[in-house]
Coordinates of C-alpha atoms in Angstrom, one line a residue:
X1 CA 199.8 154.2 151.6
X2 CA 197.2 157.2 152.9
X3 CA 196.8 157.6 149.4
X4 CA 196.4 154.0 147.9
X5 CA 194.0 153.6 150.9
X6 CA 192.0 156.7 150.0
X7 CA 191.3 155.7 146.4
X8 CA 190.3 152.6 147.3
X9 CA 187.7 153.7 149.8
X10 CA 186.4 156.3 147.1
X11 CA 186.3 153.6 144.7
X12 CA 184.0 151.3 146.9
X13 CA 181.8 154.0 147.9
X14 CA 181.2 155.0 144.0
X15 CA 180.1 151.4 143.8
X16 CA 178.1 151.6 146.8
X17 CA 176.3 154.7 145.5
X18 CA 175.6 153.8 141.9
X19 CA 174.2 150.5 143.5
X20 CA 172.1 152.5 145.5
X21 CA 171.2 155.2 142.6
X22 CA 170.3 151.8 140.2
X23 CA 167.9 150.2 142.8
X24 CA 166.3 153.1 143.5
X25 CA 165.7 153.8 140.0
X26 CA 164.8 149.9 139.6
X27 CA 161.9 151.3 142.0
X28 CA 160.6 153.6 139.9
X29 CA 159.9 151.1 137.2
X30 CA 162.5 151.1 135.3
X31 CA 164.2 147.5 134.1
X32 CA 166.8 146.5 136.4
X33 CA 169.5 146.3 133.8
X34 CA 168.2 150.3 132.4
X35 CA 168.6 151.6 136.2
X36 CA 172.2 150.3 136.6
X37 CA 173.1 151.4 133.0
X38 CA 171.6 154.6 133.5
X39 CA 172.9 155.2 136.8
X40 CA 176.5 154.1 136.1
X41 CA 176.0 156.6 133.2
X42 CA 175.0 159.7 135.1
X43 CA 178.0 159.1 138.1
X44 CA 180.2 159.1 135.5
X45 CA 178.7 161.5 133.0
X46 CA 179.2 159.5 129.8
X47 CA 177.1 157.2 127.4
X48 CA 173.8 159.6 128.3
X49 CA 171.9 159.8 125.5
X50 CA 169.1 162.4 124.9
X51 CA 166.4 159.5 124.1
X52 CA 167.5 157.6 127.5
X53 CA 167.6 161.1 129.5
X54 CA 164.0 162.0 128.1
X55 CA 162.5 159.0 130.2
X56 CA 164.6 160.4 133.1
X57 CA 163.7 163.8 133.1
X58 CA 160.3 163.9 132.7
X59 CA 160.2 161.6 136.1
X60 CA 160.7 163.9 138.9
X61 CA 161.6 161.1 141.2
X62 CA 164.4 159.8 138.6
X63 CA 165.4 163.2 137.7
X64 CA 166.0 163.7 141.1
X65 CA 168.7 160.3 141.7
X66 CA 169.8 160.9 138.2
X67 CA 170.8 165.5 139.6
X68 CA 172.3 164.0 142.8
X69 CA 174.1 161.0 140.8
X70 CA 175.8 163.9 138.8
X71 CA 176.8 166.1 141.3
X72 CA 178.3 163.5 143.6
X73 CA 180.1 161.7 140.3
X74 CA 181.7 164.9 139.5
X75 CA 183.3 164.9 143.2
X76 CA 184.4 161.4 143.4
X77 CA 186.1 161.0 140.2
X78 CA 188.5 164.2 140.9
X79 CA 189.0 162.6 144.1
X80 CA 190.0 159.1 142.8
X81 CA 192.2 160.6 140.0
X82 CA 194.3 163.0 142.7
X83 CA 194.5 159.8 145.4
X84 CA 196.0 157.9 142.4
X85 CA 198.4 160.1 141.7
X86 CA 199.3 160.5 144.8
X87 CA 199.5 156.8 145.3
X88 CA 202.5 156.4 143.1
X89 CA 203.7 160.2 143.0
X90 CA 204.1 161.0 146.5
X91 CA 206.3 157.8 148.3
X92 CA 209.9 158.1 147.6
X93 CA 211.1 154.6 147.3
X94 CA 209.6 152.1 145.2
X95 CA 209.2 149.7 147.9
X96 CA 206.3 152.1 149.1
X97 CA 205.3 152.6 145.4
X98 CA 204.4 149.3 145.3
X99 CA 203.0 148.6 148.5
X100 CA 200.4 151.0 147.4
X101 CA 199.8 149.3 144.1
X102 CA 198.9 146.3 146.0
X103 CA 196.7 147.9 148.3
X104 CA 195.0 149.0 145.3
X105 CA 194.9 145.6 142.8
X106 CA 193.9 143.5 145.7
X107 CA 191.4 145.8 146.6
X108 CA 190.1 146.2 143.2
X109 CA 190.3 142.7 142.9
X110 CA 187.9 142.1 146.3
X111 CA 185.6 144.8 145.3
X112 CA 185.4 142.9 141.6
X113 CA 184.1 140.2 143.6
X114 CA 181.4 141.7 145.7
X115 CA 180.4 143.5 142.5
X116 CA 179.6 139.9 140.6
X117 CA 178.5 138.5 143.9
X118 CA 174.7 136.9 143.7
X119 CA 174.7 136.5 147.3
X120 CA 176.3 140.3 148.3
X121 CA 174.0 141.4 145.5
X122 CA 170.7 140.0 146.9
X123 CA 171.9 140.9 150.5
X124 CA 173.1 144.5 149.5
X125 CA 169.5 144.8 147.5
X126 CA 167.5 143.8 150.7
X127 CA 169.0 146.4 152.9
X128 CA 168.9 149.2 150.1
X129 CA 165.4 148.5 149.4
X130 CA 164.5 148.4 153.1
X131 CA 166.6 152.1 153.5
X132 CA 164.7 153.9 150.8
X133 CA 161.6 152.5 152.4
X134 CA 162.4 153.8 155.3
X135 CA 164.0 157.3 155.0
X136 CA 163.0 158.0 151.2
X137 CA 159.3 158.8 149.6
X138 CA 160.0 156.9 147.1
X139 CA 157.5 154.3 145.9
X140 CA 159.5 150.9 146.8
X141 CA 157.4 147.9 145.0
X142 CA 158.5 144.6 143.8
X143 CA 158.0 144.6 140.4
X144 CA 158.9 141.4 139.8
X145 CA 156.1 140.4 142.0
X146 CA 153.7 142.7 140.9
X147 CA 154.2 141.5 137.3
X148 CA 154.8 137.7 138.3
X149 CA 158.1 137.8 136.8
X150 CA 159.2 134.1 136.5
X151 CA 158.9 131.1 135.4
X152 CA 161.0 132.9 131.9
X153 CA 158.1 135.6 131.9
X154 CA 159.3 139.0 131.3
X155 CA 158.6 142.5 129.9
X156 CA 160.7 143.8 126.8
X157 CA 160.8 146.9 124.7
X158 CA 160.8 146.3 120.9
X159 CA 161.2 149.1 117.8
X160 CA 159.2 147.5 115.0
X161 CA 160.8 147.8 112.1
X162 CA 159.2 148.3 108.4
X163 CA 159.9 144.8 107.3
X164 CA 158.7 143.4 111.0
X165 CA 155.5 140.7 110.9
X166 CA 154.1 143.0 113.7
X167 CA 153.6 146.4 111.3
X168 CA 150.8 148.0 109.8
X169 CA 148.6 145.4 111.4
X170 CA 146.4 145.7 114.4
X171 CA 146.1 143.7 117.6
X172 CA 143.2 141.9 116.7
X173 CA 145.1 140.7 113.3
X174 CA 148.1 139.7 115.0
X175 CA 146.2 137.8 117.8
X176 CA 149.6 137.8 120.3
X177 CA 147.8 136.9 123.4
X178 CA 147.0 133.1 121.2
X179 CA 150.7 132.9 121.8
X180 CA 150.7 134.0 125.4
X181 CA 152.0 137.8 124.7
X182 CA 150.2 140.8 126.0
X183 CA 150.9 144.4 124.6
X184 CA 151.0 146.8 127.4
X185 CA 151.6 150.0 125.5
X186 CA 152.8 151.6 122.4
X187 CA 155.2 154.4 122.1
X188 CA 155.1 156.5 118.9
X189 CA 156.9 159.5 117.8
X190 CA 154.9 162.7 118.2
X191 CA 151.9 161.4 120.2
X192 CA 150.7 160.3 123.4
X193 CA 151.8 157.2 125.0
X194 CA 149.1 154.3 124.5
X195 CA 148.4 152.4 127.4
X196 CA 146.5 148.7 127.3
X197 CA 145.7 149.4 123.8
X198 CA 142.5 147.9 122.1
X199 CA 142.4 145.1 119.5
X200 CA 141.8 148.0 117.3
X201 CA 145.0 149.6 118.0
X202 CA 147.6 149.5 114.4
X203 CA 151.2 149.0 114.9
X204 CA 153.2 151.1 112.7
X205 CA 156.9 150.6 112.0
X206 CA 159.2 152.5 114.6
X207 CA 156.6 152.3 117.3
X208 CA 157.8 150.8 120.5
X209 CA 156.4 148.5 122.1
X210 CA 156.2 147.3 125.4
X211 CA 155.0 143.5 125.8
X212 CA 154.8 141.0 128.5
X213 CA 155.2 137.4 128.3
X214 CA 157.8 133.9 127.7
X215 CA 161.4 135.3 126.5
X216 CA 161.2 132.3 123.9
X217 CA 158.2 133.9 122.0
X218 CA 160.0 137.7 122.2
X219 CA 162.9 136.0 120.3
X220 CA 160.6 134.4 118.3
X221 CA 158.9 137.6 117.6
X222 CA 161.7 139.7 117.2
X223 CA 163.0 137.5 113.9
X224 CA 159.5 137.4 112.3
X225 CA 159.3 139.1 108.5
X226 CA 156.5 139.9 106.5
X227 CA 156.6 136.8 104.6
X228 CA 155.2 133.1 105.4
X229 CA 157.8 132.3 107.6
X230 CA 156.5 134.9 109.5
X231 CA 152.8 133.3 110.0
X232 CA 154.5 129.6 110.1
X233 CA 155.9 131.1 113.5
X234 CA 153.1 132.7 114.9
X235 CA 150.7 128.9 114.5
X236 CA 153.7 127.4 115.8
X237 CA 153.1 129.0 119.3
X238 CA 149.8 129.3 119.1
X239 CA 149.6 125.7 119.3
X240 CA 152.5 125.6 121.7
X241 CA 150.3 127.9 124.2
X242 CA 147.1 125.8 123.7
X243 CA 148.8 123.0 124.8
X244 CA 150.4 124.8 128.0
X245 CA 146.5 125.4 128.7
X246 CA 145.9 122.4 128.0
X247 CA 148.0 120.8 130.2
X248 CA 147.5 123.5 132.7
X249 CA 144.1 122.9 132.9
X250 CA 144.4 119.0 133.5
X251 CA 146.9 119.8 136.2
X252 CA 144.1 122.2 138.2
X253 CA 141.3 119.0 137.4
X254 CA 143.0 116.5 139.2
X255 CA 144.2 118.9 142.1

C-alpha cells in the first residue's frame, strides 16, 4: 500500500513539475503547446531533437528549466519504476496486490482528470504564473495579451516549401498584410534571424517563417501552389479583409 501510495505521489508531482517547467517556458516566449512538448520531452529525456534543443540552448533562461527538468526527470522516473515494483512485488497475498492496483488506477484515473481539466488548468496556471513572479527572475508576460491573441488571431511557424505560393517572392509581391497577415521574421539556414523584415525582403523555400494573423488565412496559406489557384486564394481574402474594414469602420462611425 506504502508503495502503490508512493508512486502515485511521484506520479502527481512529475505532472506538477512539467506543468510548472511548460509555463515557465510558455514565459519565455515560447508557444504554449512547444513549452509543454518540450518540457514533457526533457523530464522524460525522449523525443528531443537537435533542431528543437537549439532554440533551448541558446536561451539561458530555457536552458536553465530545460538542465533542472533533466536532472529531476532522471530521479523521478527510477523512483516511480522501483515503487511500482514494489507495489505488486512486495505484498504477499493478492488481496493486498490488488488493493494497491486500485490505489494506483483510481489515482491515475483522478490525476487524468485534473490533467484535461480547463478549470484546474487555468487555476493551476494563475498560481504558477503568480510563483515565478514572485520567487523567479524570470520575465512573466502575457503573451497572449501582448499580441492580442483572440478573436482566432494567432502566431504560427511555417517552412516554405519550393512549390509554396510564398517562394522566391518578396513581401511587397506577396502583399500578405491585404489579407490581414503580418510577417514577423524569417528564419533561414546559415544566417542571421530577420526580424520585421521590409517589403524588400525575398522568401526562399525552406525559410521559416514566423507570421501573425486569422488561423483561417494560415490554412489558407499553407495549401497555396505556384499556380493560379494560388493567386485565386490570395484576391479571395483580400477582399474578405476589405470588407472586415469595411465593416469595421462603419461599426466605429456610428459609435
Amino acid at each position: 500500500m506504502i508503495a502503490a501510495v508512493t508512486l502515485f505521489f511521484i506520479i502527481t508531482l512529475s505532472a506538477l513539475i512539467t506543468r510548472i517547467a511548460a509555463i515557465a517556458l510558455a514565459h519565455t516566449g515560447l508557444s504554449t503547446q512547444s513549452a509543454r512538448f518540450q518540457a514533457r520531452s526533457a523530464y522524460t529525456g525522449s523525443g528531443y531533437t537537435s533542431a528543437e534543443s537549439e532554440k533551448i540552448m541558446n536561451h539561458p533562461v530555457r536552458r536553465k528549466i530545460i538542465y533542472s527538468l533533466m536532472l529531476i526527470g532522471n530521479a523521478g522516473i527510477v523512483t516511480a519504476m522501483s515503487s511500482l515494483i514494489l507495489t505488486f512485488v512486495l505484498p504477499d497475498s493478492n488481496a493486498a496486490k490488488l488493493y494497491g492496483l486500485l490505489i494506483v488506477v483510481v489515482g491515475l484515473g483522478i490525476l487524468w482528470w485534473a490533467i484535461r481539466s480547463d478549470w484546474v488548468d487555468r487555476g493551476l496556471s494563475k498560481l504558477i504564473s503568480k510563483m515565478l513572479k514572485k520567487y523567479t527572475d524570470i520575465n512573466v508576460q502575457d503573451y497572449a495579451a501582448v499580441l492580442h491573441l483572440h478573436d482566432n488571431y494567432h502566431v504560427s511557424e511555417m517552412r516554405v516549401e519550393k512549390d509554396s505560393w510564398l517562394a522566391n517572392k518578396t513581401l511587397i509581391e506577396l502583399d500578405l498584410r491585404k489579407e490581414g497577415i503580418t510577417v514577423l521574421g524569417i528564419d533561414r539556414k546559415g544566417e542571421d534571424y530577420l526580424g520585421s523584415p521590409s517589403g524588400n525582403s525575398k522568401i526562399l523555400p525552406h525559410d521559416i517563417i514566423t507570421l501573425y494573423g486569422k488561423a483561417e488565412v494560415f490554412e489558407s496559406i499553407y495549401k497555396r501552389t505556384r499556380d493560379f489557384g494560388g493567386e485565386v486564394q490570395h484576391k479571395k481574402f483580400v477582399e474578405k479583409e476589405a470588407e472586415r474594414k469595411k465593416d469595421q469602420t462603419s461599426t466605429d462611425g456610428e459609435k
